[in-house]
C-alpha atoms as a PDB file:
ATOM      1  CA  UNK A   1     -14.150  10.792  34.375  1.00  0.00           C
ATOM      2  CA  UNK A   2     -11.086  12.717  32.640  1.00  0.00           C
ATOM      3  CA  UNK A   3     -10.500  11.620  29.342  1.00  0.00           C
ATOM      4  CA  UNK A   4      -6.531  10.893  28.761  1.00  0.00           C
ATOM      5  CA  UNK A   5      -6.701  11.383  24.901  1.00  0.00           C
ATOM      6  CA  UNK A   6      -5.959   8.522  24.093  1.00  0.00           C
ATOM      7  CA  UNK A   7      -8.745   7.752  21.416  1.00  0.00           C
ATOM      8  CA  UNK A   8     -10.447   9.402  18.897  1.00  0.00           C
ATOM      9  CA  UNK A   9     -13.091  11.261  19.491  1.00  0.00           C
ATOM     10  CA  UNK A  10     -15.784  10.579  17.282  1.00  0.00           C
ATOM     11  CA  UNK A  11     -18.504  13.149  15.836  1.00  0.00           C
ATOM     12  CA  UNK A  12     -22.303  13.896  17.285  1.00  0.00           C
ATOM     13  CA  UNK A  13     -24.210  11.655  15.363  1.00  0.00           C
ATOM     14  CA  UNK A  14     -25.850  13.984  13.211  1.00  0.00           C
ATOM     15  CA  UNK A  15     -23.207  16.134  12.440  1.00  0.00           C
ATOM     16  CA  UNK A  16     -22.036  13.800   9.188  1.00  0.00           C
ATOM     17  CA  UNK A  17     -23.405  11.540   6.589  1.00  0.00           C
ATOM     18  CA  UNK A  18     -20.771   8.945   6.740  1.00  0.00           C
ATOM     19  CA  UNK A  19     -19.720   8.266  10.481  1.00  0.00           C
ATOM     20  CA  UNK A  20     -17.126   6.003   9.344  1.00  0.00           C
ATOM     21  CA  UNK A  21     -15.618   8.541   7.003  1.00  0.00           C
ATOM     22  CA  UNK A  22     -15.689  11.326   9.891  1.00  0.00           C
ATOM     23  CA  UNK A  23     -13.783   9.619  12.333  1.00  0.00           C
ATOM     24  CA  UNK A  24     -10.880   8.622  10.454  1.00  0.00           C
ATOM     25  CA  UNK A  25     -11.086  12.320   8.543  1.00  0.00           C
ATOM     26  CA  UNK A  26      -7.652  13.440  10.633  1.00  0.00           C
ATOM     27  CA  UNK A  27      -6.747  17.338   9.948  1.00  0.00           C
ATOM     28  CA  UNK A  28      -2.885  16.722  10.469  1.00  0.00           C
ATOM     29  CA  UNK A  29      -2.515  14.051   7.679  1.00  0.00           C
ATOM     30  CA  UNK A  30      -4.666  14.457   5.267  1.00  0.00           C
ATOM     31  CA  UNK A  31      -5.888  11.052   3.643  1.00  0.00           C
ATOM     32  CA  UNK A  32      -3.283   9.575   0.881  1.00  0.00           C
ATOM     33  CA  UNK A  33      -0.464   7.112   0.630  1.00  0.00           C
ATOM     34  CA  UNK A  34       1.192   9.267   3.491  1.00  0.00           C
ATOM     35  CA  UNK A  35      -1.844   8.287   6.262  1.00  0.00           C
ATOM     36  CA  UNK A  36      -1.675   4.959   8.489  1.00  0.00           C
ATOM     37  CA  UNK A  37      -4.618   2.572   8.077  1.00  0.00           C
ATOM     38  CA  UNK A  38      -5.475  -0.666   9.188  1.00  0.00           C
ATOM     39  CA  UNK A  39      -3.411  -2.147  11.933  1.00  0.00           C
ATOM     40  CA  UNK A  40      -0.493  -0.649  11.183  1.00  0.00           C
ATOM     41  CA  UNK A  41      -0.897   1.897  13.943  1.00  0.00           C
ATOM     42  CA  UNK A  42      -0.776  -1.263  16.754  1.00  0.00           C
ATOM     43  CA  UNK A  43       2.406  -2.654  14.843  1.00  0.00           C
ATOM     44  CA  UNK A  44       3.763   1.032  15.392  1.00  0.00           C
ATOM     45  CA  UNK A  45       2.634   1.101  19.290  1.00  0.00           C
ATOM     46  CA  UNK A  46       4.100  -2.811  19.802  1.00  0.00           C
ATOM     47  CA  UNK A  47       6.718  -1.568  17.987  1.00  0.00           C
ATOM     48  CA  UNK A  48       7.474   1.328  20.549  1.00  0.00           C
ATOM     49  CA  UNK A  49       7.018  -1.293  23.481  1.00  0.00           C
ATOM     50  CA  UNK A  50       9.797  -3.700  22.149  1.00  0.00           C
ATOM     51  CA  UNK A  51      11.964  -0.417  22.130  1.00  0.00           C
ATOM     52  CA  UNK A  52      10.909   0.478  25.729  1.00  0.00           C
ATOM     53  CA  UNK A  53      11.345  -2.885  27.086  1.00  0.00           C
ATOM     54  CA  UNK A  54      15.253  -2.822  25.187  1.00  0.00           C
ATOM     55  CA  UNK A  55      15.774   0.088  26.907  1.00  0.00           C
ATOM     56  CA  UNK A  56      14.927  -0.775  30.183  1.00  0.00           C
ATOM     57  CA  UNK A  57      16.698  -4.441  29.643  1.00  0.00           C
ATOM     58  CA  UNK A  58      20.194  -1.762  29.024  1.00  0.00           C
ATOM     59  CA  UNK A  59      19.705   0.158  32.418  1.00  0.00           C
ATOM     60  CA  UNK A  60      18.712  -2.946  34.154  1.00  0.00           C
ATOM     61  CA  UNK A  61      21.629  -5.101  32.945  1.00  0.00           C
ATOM     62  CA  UNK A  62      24.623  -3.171  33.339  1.00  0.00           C
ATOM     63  CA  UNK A  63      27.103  -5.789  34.646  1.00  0.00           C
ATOM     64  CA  UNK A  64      28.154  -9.106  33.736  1.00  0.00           C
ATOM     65  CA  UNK A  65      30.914 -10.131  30.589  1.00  0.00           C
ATOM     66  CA  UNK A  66      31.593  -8.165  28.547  1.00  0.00           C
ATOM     67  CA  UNK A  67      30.334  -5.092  30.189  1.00  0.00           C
ATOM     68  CA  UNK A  68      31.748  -1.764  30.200  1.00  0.00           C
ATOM     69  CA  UNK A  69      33.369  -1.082  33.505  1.00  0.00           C
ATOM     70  CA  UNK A  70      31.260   2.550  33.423  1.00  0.00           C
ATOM     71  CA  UNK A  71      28.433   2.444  31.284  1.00  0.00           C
ATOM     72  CA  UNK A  72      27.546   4.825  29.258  1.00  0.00           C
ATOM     73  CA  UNK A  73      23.660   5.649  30.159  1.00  0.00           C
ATOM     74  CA  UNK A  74      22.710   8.572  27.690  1.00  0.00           C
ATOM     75  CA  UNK A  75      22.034   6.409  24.456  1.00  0.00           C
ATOM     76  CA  UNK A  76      19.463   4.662  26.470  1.00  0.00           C
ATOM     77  CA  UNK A  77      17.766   8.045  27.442  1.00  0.00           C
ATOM     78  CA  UNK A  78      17.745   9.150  24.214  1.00  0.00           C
ATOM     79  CA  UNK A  79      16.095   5.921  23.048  1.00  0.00           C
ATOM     80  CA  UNK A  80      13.514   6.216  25.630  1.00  0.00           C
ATOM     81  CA  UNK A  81      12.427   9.826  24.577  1.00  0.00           C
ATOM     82  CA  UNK A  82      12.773   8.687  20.646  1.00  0.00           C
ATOM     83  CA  UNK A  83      10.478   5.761  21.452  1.00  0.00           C
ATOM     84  CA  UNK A  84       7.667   8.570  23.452  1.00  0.00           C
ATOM     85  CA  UNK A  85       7.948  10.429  20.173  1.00  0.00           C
ATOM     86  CA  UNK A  86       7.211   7.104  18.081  1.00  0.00           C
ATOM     87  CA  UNK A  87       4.291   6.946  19.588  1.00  0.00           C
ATOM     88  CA  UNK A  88       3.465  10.516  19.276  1.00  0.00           C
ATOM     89  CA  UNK A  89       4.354  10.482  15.451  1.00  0.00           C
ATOM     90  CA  UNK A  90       1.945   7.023  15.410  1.00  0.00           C
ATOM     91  CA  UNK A  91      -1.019   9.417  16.915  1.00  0.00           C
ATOM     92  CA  UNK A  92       0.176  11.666  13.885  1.00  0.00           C
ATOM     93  CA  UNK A  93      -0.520   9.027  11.481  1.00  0.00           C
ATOM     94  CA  UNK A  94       2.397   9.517   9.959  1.00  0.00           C
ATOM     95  CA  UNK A  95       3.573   7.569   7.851  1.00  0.00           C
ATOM     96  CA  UNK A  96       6.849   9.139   6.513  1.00  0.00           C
ATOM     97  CA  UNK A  97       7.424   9.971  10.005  1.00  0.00           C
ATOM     98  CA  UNK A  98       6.932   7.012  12.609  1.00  0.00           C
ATOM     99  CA  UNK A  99       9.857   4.932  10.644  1.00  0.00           C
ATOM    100  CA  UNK A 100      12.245   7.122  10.669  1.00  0.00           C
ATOM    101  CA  UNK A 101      11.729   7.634  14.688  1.00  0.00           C
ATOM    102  CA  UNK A 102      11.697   4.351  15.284  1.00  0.00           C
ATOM    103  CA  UNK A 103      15.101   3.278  13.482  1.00  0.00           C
ATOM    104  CA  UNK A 104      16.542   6.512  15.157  1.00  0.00           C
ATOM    105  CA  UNK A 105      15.404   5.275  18.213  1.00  0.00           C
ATOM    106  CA  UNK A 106      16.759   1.502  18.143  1.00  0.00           C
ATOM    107  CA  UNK A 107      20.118   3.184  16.844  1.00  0.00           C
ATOM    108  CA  UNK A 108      20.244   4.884  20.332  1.00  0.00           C
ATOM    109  CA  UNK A 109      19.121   2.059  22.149  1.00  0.00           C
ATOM    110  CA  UNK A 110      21.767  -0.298  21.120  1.00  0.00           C
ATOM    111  CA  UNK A 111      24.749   2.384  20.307  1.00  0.00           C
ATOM    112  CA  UNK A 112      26.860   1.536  23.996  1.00  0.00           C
ATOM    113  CA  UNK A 113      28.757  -1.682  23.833  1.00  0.00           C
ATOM    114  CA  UNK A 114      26.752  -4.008  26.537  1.00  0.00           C
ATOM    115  CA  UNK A 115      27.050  -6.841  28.369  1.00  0.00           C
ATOM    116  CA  UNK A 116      27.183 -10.180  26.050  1.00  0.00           C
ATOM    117  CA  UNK A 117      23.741 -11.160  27.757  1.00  0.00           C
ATOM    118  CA  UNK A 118      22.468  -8.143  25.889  1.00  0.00           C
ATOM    119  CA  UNK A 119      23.369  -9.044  22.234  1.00  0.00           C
ATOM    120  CA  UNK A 120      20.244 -10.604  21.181  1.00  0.00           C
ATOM    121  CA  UNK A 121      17.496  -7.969  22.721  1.00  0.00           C
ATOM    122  CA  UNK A 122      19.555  -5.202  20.744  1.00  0.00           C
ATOM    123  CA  UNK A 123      19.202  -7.196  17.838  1.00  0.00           C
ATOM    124  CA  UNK A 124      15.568  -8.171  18.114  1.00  0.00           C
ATOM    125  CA  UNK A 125      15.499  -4.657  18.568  1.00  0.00           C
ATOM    126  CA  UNK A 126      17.057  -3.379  15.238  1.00  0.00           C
ATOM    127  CA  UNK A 127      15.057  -6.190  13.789  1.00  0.00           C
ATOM    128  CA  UNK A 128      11.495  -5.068  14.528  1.00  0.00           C
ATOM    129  CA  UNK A 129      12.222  -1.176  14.206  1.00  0.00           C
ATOM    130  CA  UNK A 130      13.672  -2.022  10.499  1.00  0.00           C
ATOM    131  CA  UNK A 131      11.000  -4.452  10.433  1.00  0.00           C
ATOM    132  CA  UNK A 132       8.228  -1.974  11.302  1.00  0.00           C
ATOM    133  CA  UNK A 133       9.715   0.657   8.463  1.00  0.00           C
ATOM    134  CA  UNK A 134      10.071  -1.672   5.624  1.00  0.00           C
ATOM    135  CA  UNK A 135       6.438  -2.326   6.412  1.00  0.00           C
ATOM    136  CA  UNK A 136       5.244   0.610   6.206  1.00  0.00           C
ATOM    137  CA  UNK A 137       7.488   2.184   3.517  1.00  0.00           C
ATOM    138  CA  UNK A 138       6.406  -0.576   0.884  1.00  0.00           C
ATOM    139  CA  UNK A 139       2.807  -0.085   2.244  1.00  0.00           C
ATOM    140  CA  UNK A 140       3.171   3.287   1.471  1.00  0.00           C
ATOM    141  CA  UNK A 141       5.210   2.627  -1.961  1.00  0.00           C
ATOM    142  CA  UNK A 142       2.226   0.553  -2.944  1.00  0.00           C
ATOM    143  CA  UNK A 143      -0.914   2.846  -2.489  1.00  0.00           C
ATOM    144  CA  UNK A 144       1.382   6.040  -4.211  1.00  0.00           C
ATOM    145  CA  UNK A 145       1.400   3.696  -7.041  1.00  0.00           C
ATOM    146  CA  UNK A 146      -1.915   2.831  -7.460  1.00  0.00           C
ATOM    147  CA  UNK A 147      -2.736   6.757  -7.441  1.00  0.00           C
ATOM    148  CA  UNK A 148      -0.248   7.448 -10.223  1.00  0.00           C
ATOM    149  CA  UNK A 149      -1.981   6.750 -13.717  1.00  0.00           C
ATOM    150  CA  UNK A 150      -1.229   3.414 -15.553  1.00  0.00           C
ATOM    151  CA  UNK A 151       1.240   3.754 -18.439  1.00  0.00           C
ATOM    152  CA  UNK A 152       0.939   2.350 -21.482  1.00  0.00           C
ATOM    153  CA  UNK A 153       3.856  -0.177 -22.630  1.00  0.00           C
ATOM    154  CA  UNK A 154       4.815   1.730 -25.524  1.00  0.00           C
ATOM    155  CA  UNK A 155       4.157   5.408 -24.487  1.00  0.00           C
ATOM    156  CA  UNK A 156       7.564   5.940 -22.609  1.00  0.00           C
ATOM    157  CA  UNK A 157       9.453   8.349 -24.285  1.00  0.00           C
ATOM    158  CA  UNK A 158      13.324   8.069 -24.439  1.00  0.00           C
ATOM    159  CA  UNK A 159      16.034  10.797 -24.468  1.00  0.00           C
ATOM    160  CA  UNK A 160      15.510  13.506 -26.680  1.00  0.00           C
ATOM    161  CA  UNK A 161      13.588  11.170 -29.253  1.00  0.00           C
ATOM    162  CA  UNK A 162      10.356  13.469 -29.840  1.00  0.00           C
ATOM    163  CA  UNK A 163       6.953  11.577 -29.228  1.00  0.00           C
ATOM    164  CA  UNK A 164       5.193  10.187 -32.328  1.00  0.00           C
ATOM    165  CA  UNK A 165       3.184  12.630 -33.136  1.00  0.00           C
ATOM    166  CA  UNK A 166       5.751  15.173 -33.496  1.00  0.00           C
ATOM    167  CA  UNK A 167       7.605  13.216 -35.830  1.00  0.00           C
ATOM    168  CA  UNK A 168       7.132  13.812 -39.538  1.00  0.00           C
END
């Protein structure tokens, strides 16, 4: 059977001491604050569908009040081919990445004026793109500090004042 690529592949079994270790070693993104763990890939891929299914809810409902009397069909496109490369940047395990694609992407998905039956998907829309990057942006805030050394309360120099063991 063809393999899509889908997966990881993990190593022969003998090839590593820690399996575990191995198969989440990724040669792209090397491991650090900037690396997905956890779930937060599958909030990145259900974020992607929610974008897919608002872009096939704008080229499905194109009539109705409110709508334009020629819509406008490029944004959508464009929305479709931003949410493919979320999930490409999600295989990336990108994390600097995969929120800035998808808030790009719901931007183009909900740019054309719509019919008034199309209000709330665009906004669930924006919701769970900004959603899914304040998620991982704090995520990511949070491990960057806990690999920056502690500071102690009183050691923070300010201005030009020089530190205490300079003065005399």
């Amino acid at each position: 059977m063809a393999r899509l690529g889908l997966g990881r592949r993990r190593p022969p079994a003998g090839d590593y001491l820690d399996e575990d270790a191995a198969a989440d070693a990724d040669p792209v993104v090397p491991d650090g604050p900037m690396r997905m763990r956890g779930r937060e890939p599958m909030y990145g891929f259900a974020t992607a569908a929610v974008l897919a299914a608002g872009g096939i809810a704008n080229l499905l409902d194109t009539t109705g009040a409110g709508a334009p009397p020629h819509p406008v069909l490029w944004p959508t496109y464009a929305g479709f081919v931003l949410a493919a490369g979320l999930v490409a940047s999600i295989r990336l395990r990108n994390r600097l990445l995969s929120p800035f694609v998808a808030i790009f992407a719901a931007f183009f998905l909900t740019l054309e004026r719509g019919p008034n039956s199309l209000s709330y998907p665009h906004i669930v829309v924006l919701v769970v793109a900004v959603g899914f990057a304040v998620a991982l942006t704090m995520r990511q805030r949070r491990e960057q500090r806990a690999l920056t050394p502690a500071r102690q309360p009183g050691s923070r120099r300010r201005g030009n004042q020089p530190a205490e063991d300079e003065r005399s």
